Short mmCIF file of C-alpha atoms in Angstrom, two decimals:
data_model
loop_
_atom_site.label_atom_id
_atom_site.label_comp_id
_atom_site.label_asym_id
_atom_site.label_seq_id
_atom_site.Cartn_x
_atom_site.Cartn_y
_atom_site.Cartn_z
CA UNK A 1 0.00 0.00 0.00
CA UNK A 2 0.83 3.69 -1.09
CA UNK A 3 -0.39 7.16 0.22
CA UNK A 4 0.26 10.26 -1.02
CA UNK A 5 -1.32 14.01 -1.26
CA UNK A 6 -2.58 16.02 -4.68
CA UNK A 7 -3.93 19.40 -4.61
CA UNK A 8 -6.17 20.46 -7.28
CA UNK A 9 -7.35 24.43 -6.42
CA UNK A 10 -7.46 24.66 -2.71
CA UNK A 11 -8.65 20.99 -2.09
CA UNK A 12 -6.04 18.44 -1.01
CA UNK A 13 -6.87 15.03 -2.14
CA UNK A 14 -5.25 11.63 -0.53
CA UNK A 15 -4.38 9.18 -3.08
CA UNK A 16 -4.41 5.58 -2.15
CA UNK A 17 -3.13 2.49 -4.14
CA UNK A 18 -2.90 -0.73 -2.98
CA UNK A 19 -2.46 -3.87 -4.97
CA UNK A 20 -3.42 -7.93 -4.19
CA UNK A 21 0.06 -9.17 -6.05
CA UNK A 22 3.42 -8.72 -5.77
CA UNK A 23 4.54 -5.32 -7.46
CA UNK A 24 6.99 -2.55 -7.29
CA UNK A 25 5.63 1.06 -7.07
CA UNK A 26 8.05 3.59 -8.89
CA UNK A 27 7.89 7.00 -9.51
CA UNK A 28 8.59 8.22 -12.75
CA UNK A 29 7.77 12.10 -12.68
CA UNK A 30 5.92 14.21 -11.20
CA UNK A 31 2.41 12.72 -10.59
CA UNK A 32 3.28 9.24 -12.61
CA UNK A 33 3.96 6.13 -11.55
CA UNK A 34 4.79 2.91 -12.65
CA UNK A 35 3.63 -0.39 -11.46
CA UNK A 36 6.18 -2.64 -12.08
CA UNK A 37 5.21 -6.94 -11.53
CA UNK A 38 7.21 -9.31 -10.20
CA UNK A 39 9.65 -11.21 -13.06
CA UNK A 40 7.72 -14.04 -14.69
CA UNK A 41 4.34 -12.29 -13.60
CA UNK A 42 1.94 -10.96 -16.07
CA UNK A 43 -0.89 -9.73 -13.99
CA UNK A 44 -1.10 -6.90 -11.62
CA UNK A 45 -4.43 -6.44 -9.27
CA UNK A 46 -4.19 -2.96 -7.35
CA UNK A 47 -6.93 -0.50 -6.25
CA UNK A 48 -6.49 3.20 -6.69
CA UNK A 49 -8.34 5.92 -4.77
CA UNK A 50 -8.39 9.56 -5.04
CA UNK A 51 -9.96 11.05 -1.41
CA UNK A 52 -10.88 14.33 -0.18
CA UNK A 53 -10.72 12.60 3.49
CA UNK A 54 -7.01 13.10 4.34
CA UNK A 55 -5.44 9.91 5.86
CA UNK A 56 -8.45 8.06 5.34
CA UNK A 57 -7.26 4.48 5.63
CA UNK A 58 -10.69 2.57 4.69
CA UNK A 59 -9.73 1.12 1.17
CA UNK A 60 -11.11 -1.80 -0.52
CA UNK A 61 -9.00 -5.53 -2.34
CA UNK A 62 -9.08 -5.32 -5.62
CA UNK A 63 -11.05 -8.75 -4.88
CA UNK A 64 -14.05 -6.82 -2.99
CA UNK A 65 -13.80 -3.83 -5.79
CA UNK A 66 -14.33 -6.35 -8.29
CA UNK A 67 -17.01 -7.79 -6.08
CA UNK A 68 -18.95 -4.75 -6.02
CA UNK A 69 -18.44 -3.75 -9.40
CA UNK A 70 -20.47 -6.90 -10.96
CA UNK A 71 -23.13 -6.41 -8.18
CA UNK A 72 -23.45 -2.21 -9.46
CA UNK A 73 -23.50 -3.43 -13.33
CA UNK A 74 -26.03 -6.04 -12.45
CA UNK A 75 -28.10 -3.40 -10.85
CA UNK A 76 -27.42 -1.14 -13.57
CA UNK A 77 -28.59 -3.39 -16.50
CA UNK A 78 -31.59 -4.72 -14.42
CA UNK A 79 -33.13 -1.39 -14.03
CA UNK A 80 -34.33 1.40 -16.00
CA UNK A 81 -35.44 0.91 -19.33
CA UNK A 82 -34.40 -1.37 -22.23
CA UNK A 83 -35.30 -1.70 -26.01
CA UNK A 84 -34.64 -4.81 -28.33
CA UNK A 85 -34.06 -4.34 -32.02
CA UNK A 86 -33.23 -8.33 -32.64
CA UNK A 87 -36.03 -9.06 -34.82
CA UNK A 88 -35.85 -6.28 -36.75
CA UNK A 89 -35.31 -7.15 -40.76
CA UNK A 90 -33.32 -4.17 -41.41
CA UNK A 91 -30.04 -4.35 -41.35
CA UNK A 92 -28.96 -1.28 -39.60
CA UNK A 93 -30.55 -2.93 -36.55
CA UNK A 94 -27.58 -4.16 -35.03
CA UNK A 95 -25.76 -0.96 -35.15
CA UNK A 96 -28.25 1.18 -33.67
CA UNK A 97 -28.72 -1.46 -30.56
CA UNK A 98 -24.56 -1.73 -30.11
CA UNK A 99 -24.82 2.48 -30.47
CA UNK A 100 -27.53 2.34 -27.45
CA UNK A 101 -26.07 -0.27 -25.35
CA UNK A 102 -22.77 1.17 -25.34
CA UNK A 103 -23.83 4.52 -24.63
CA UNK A 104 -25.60 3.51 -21.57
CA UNK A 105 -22.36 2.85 -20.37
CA UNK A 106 -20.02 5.28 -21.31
CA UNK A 107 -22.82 7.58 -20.13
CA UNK A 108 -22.89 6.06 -16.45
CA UNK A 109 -19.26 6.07 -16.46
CA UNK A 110 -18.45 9.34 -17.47
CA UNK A 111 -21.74 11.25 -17.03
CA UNK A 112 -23.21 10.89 -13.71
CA UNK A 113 -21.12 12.16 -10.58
CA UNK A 114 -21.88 14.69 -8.26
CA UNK A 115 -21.40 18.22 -10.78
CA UNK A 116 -22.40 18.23 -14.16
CA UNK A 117 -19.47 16.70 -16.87
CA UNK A 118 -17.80 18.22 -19.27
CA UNK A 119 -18.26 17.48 -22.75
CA UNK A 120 -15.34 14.70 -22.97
CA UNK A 121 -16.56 13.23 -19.45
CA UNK A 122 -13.94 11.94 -17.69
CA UNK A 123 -11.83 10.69 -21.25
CA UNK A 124 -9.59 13.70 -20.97
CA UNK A 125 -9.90 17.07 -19.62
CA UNK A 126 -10.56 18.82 -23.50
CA UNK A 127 -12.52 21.63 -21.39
CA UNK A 128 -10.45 21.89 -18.17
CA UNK A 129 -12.96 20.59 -16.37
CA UNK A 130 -15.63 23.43 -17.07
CA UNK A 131 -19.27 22.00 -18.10
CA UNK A 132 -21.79 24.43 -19.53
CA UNK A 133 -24.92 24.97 -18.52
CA UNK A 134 -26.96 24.51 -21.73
CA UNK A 135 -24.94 21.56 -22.75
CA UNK A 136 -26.30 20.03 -19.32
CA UNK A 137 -29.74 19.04 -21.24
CA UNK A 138 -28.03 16.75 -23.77
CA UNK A 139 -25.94 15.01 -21.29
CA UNK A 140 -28.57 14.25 -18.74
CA UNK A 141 -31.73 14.44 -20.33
CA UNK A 142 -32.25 10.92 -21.48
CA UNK A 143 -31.96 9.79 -17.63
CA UNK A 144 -35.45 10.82 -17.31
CA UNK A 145 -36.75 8.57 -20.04
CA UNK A 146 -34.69 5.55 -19.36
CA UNK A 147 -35.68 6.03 -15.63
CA UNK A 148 -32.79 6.39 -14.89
CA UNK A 149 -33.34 9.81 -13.22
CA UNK A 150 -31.43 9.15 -9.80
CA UNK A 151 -28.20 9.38 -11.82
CA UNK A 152 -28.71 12.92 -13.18
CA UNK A 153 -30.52 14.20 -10.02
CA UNK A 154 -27.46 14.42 -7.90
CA UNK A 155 -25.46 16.95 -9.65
CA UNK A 156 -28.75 18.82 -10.59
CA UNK A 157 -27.97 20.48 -7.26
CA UNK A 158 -25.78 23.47 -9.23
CA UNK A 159 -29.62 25.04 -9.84
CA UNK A 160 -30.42 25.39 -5.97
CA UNK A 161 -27.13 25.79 -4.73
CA UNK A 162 -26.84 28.75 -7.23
CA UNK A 163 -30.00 30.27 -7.10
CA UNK A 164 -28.49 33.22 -5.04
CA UNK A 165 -25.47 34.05 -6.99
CA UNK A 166 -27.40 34.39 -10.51
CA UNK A 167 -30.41 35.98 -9.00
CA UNK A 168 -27.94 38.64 -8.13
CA UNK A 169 -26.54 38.69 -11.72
CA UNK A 170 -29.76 38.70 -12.83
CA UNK A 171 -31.13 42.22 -10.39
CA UNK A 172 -27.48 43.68 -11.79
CA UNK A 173 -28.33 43.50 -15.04
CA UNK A 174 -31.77 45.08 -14.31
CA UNK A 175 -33.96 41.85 -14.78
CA UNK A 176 -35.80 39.62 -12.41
CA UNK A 177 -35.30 36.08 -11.34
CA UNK A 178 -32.53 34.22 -11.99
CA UNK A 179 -30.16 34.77 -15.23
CA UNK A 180 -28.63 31.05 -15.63
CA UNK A 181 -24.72 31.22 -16.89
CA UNK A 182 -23.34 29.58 -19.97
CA UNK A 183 -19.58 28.43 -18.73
CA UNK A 184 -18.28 28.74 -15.05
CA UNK A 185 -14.52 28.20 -13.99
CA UNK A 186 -13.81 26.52 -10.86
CA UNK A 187 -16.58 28.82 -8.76
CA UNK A 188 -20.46 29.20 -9.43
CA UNK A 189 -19.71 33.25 -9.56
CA UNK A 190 -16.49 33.51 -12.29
CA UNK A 191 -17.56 32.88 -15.91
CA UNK A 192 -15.40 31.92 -18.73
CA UNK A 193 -14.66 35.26 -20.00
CA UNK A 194 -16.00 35.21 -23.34
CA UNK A 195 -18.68 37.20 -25.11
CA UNK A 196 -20.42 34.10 -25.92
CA UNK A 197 -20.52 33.38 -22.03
CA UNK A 198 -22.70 36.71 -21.42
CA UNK A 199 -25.09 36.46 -23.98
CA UNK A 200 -26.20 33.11 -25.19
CA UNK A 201 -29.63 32.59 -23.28
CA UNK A 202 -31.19 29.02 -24.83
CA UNK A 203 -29.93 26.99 -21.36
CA UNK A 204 -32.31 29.68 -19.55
CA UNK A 205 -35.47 27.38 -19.81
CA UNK A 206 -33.73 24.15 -19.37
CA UNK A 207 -33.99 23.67 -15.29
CA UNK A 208 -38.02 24.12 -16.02
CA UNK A 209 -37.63 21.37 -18.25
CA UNK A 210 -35.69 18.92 -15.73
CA UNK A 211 -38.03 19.94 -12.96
CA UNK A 212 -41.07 19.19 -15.46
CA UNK A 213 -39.12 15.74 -16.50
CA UNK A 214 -38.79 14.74 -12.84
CA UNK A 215 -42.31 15.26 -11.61
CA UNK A 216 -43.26 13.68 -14.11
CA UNK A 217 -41.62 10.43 -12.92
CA UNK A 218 -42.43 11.60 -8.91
CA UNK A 219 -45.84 13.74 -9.44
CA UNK A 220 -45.32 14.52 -5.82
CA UNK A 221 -45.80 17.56 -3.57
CA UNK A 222 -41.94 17.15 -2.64
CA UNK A 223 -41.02 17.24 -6.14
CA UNK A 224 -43.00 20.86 -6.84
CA UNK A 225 -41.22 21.78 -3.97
CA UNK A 226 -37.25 20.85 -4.41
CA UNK A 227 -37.76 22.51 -7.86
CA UNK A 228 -40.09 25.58 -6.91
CA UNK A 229 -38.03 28.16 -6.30
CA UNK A 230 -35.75 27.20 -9.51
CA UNK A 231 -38.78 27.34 -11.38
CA UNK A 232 -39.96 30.42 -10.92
CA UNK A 233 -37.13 32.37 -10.52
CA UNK A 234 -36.13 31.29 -14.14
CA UNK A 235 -39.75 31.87 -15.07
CA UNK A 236 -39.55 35.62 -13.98
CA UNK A 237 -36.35 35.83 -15.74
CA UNK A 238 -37.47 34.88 -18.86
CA UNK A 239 -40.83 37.47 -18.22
CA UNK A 240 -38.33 40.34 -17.46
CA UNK A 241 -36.04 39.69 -20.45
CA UNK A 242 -38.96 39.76 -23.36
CA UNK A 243 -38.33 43.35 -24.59
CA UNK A 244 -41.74 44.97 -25.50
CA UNK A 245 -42.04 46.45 -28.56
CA UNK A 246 -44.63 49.25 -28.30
CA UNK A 247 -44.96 49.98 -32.05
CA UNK A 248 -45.61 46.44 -33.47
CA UNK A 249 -47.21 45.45 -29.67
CA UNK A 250 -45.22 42.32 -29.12
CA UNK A 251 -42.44 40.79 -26.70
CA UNK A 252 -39.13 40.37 -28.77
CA UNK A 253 -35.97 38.52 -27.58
CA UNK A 254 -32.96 40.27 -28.15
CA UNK A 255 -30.77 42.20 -29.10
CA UNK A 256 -27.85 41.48 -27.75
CA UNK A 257 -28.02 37.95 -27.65
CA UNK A 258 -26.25 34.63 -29.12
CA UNK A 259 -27.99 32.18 -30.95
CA UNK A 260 -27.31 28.31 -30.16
CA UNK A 261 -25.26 27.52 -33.08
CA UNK A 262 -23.05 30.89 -32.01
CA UNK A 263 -22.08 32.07 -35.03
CA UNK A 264 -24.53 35.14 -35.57
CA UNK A 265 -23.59 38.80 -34.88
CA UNK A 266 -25.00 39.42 -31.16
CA UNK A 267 -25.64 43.23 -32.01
CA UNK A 268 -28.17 42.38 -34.42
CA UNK A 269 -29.85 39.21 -33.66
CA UNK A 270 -33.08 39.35 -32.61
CA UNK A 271 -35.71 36.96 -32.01
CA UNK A 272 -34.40 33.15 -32.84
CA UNK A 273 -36.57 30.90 -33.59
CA UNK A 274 -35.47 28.05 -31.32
CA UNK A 275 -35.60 30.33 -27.72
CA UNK A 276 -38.90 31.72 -29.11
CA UNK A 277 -40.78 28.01 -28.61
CA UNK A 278 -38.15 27.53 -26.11
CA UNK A 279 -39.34 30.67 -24.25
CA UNK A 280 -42.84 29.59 -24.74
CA UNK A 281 -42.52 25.96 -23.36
CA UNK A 282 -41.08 27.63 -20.54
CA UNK A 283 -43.25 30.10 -19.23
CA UNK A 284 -46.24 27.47 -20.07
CA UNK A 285 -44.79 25.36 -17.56
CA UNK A 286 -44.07 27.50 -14.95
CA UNK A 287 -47.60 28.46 -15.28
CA UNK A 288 -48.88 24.58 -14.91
CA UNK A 289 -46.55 24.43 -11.63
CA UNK A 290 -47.90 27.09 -10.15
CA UNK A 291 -51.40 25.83 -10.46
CA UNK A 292 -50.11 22.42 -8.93
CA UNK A 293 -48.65 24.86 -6.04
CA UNK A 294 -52.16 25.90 -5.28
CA UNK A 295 -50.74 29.57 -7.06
CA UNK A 296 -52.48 31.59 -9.31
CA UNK A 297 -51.34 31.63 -12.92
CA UNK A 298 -48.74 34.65 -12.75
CA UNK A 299 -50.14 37.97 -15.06
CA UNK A 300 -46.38 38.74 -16.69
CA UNK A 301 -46.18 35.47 -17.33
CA UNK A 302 -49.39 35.32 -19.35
CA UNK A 303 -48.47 38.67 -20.88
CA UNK A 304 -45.53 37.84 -22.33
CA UNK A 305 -46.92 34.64 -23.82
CA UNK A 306 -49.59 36.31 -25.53
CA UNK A 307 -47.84 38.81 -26.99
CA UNK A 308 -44.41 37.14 -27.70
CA UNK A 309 -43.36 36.73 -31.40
CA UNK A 310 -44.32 34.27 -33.44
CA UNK A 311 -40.99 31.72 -34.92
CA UNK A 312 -39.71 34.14 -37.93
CA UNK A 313 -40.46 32.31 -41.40
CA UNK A 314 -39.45 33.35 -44.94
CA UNK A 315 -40.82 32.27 -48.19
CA UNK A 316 -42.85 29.61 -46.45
CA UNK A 317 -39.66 27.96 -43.91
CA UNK A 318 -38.50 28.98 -40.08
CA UNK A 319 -35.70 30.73 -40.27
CA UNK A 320 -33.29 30.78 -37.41
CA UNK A 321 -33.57 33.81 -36.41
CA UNK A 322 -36.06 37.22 -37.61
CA UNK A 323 -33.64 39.98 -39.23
CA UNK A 324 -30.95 36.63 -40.84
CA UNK A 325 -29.83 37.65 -44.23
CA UNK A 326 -28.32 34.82 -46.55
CA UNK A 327 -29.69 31.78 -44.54
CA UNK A 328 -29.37 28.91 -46.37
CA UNK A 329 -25.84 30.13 -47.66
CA UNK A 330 -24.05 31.88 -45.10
CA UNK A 331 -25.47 30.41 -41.85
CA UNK A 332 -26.46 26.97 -43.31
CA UNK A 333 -24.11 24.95 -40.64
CA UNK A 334 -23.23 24.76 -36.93
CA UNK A 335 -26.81 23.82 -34.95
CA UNK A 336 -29.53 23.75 -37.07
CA UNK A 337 -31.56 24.75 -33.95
CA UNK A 338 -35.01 26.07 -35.28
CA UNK A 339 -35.77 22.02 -35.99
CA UNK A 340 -34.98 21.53 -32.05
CA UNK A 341 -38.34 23.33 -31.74
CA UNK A 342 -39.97 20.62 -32.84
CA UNK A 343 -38.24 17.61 -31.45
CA UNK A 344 -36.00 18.28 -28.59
CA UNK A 345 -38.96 20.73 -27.67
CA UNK A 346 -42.85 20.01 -27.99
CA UNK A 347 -43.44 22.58 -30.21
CA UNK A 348 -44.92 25.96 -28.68
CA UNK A 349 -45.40 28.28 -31.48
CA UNK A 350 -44.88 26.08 -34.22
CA UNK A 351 -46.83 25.30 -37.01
CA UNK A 352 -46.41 22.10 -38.05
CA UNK A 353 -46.45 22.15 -42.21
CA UNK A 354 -44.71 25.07 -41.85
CA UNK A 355 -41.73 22.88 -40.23
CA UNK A 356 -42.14 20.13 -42.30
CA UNK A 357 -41.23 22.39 -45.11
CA UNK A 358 -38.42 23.74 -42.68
CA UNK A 359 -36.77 20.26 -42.31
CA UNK A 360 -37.23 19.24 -46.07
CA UNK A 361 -35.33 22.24 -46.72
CA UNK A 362 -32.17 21.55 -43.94
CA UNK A 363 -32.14 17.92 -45.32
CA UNK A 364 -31.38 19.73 -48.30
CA UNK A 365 -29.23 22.44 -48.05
CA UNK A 366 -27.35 22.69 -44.74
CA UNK A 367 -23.84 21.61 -44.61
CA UNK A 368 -24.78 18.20 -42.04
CA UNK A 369 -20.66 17.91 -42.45
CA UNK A 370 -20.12 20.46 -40.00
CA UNK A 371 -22.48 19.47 -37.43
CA UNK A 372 -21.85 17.16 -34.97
CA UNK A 373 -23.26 15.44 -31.93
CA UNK A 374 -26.23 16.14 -30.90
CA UNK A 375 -27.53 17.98 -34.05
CA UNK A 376 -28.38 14.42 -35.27
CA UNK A 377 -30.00 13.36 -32.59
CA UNK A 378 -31.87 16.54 -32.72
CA UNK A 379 -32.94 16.10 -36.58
CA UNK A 380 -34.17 12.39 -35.65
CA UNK A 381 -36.74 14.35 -33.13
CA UNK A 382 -37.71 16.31 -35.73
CA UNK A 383 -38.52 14.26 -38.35
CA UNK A 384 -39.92 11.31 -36.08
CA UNK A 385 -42.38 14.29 -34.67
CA UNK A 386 -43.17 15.06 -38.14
CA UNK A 387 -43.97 11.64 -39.16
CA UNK A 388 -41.07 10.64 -41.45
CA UNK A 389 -39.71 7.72 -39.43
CA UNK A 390 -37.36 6.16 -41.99
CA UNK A 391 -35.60 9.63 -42.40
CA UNK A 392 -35.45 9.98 -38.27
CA UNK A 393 -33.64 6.10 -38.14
CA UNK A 394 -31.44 7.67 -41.30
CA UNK A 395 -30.14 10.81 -39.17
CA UNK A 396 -28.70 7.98 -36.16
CA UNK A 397 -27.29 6.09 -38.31
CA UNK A 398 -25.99 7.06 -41.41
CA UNK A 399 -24.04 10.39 -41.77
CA UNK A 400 -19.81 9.97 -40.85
CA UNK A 401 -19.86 13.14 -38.97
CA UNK A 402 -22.04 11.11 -36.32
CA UNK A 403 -20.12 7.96 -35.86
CA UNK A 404 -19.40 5.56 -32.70
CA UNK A 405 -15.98 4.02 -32.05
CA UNK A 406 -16.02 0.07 -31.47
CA UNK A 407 -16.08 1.15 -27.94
CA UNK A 408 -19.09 3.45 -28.63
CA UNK A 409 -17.45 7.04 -28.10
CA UNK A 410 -18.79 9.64 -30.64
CA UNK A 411 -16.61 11.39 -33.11
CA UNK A 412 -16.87 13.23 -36.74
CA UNK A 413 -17.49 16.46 -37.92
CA UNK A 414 -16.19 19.28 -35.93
CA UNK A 415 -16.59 18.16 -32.16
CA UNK A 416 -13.68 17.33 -29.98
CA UNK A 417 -13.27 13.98 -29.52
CA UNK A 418 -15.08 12.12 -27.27
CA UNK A 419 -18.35 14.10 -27.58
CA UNK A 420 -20.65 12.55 -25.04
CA UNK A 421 -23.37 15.21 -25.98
CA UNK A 422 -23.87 12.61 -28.56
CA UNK A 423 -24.05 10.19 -26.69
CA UNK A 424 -27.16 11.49 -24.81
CA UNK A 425 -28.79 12.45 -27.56
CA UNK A 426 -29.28 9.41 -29.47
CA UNK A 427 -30.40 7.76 -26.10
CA UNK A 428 -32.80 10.71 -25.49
CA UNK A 429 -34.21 10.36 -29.49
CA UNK A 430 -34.16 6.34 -29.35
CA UNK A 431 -36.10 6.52 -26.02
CA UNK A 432 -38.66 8.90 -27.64
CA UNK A 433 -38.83 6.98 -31.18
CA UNK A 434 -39.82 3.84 -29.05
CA UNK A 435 -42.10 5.31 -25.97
CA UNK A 436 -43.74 8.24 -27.89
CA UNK A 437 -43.94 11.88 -26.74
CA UNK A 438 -46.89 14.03 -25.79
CA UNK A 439 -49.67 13.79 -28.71
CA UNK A 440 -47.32 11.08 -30.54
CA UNK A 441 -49.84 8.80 -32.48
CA UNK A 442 -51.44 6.33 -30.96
CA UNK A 443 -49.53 2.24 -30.88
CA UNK A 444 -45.70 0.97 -30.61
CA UNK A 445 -42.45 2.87 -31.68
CA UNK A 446 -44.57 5.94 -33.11
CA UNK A 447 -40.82 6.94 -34.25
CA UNK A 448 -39.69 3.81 -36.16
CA UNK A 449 -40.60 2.96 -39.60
CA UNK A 450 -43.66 -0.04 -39.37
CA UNK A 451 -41.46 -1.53 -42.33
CA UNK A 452 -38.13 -3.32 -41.38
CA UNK A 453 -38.24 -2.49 -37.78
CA UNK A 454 -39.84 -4.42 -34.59
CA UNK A 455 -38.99 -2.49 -31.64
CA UNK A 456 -39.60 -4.39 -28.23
CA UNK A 457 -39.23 -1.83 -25.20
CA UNK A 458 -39.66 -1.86 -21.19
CA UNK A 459 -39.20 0.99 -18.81
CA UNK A 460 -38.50 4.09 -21.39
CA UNK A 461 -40.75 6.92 -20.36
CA UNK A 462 -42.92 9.16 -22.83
CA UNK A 463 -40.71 12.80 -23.77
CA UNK A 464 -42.32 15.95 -23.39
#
């Protein structure tokens, strides 16, 4: 057995190794070391431990460790939910099923500890151990509808433990609520310093949406009340940031603000399409929690909802945001976000031909080589939504900048490398292909194509 210290910030960690076969322990630099077996041995068996408990001498054999492990996997694969693709004709079954299994598992590995993860997890520190909080929806989302929530839940504790430090950002700035950040450093009150940081505002609804997620698995009293004040401080935000506009007599968002694929000018940008529904879904829901409270429905929330305006459209398609000139040549890649309205999101403000035109025209003409991640997942939503099944299966599977390593890590296009945003998205769109989504038609799989594909599924909860 080993000890020594390691201080990351101000916390001093005790590291612990000890090892069930003979071995030499050498240090090779600073912070490495080399186990080294016995001659003629080719197996080493040693248990590491990294703990904030200094001198803590409680460590485990690597016989117990190994012990417990099978027992947690057992657990793991024994609960939530499950789908089965094995008797499906079409060929691209097997991919899809090795593309969800493994993700379940590089997402429990990498994606469920006690603060939200960066986007490479715990592969390599590719943000420097930042996580931001909009990206926090396509990492943990899909928790909810595997029922798997109790793995997400524990870090969603940055919302409440926050609420004070970005309600006073939020009064600073002149607004009400609580303004939600994009990127923190190694505090809840320093932001990355980066324009970007200030002004992108799409993560603002999200903690509605994980509060809405969770009571909906634990319709409970307690549940209305962990997630209350979070709620409606985000709610009164969102109220106090809709600029009125007294000449056309409407709520606008903007300007400055960044858009979700950041790569508009935040001088000019006004009204996106994507934090338009986003903002609608939103303050709806705040509204429906504050009738569960026992609350009256709020008046500036009801305000702003009536008079926000409508998703921006051109020549008969959504645009992605109201005042965009060259759209489908200039700002046809990054996110194409104004289809998340109608797939990662129910749909508030949409019209629904006018987005089936929308996504026939992405399909189309966006550059789907430079997106990555989770915009696939995202297009799936869309088009399974929509009723175009085969084309949903067609965005998981079949475009190189969305690929899986044989150990199931996502790469291509232009993400860093491992992208586990990816990750949670296809397990987030595979769980809603298979267990429907509010007003999804009626039967089985409402997202998979009836021809080729027999989807068998236990324990995957209905998306919103």
């Amino acid at each position: 057995r080993a000890s020594f210290h390691r201080t990351l910030g101000e916390t001093v960690y005790d590291v612990h190794v000890a090892w069930d076969s003979p071995v030499r322990l050498r240090r090779t630099a600073e912070h490495c070391y080399e186990f080294v077996p016995e001659t003629g041995r080719n197996e080493i068996a040693f248990v590491v431990c990294f703990d904030r408990i200094v001198d803590n001498a409680a460590l485990p054999s690597f016989d117990r460790t190994a012990e417990e492990s099978a027992r947690h996997w057992r657990r793991f694969w024994e609960s939530g939910g499950a789908i089965d693709l094995s008797e499906s004709s079409d060929p691209r079954w097997r991919e899809l099923e090795r593309r969800v299994v493994l993700s379940q598992y590089v997402m429990a590995v990498n994606e469920a500890g006690s603060l939200p993860p960066q986007e490479s997890g715990l592969v390599n520190n590719g943000w420097y151990g930042k996580y931001h909080y909009e990206m926090i929806w396509w990492h943990c989302a899909h928790y909810a509808l595997w029922n798997r929530w109790e793995l997400a839940s524990e870090m969603m504790h940055v919302f409440t433990d926050n609420l004070g430090v970005f309600r006073r950002k939020a009064a600073a700035q002149g607004y009400a609520g609580v303004r939600w950040p994009k990127t923190i450093g190694d505090h809840a009150w320093w932001e990355w310093p980066l324009e970007t940081t200030a002004l992108l505002i799409w993560q603002q609804p999200h903690p509605i949406f994980y509060a809405e997620l969770e009571y909906r698995l634990r319709p409970t009293r307690e549940t209305l009340e962990k997630w209350r004040d979070v709620v409606f401080g985000t709610a009164d935000f969102m109220a106090s940031y809709a600029h009125y506009d007294a000449v056309r007599d409407r709520y606008v968002l903007g300007y400055p603000l960044q858009v979700v694929g950041e790569n508009a000018d935040p001088r000019t940008t006004i009204n996106p399409a994507f934090e338009l529904s986003y903002w609608r879904t939103g303050l709806r829901l705040a509204q429906q929690w504050r009738v569960r409270l026992g609350l009256p429905e709020k008046r500036e929330y009801d305000e702003v909802l009536r008079k926000l305006s409508p998703l921006p459209v051109e020549e008969g398609v959504y645009v992605s945001w109201e005042n965009i000139e060259r759209m489908w040549t200039s700002y046809n890649w990054e996110h194409p976000a104004l289809v998340g309205a109608y797939g990662m999101l129910p749909g508030d403000g949409v019209d629904i031909p006018t987005m089936r035109r929308t996504l026939a025209k992405v399909h189309a003409e966006w550059k789907l080589g430079e997106t990555w991640g989770w915009d696939f997942p995202m297009l799936a939503m869309c088009a399974a939504r929509l009723g175009d099944p085969e084309r949903a299966v067609e965005y998981l599977l079949d475009y190189p900048a969305f690929d899986f390593d044989p150990h199931g890590l996502v790469g291509g296009g232009r993400a860093p490398f491992p992208y586990f945003p990816g990750n949670g998205g296809l397990l987030y769109a595979v769980a809603m292909m298979a267990a429907g989504w509010d007003g999804a038609p009626a039967g089985d799989a409402p997202g998979f194509p009836e021809k080729g594909w027999v989807v068998r599924s236990e324990g995957l909860r209905r998306a919103l």
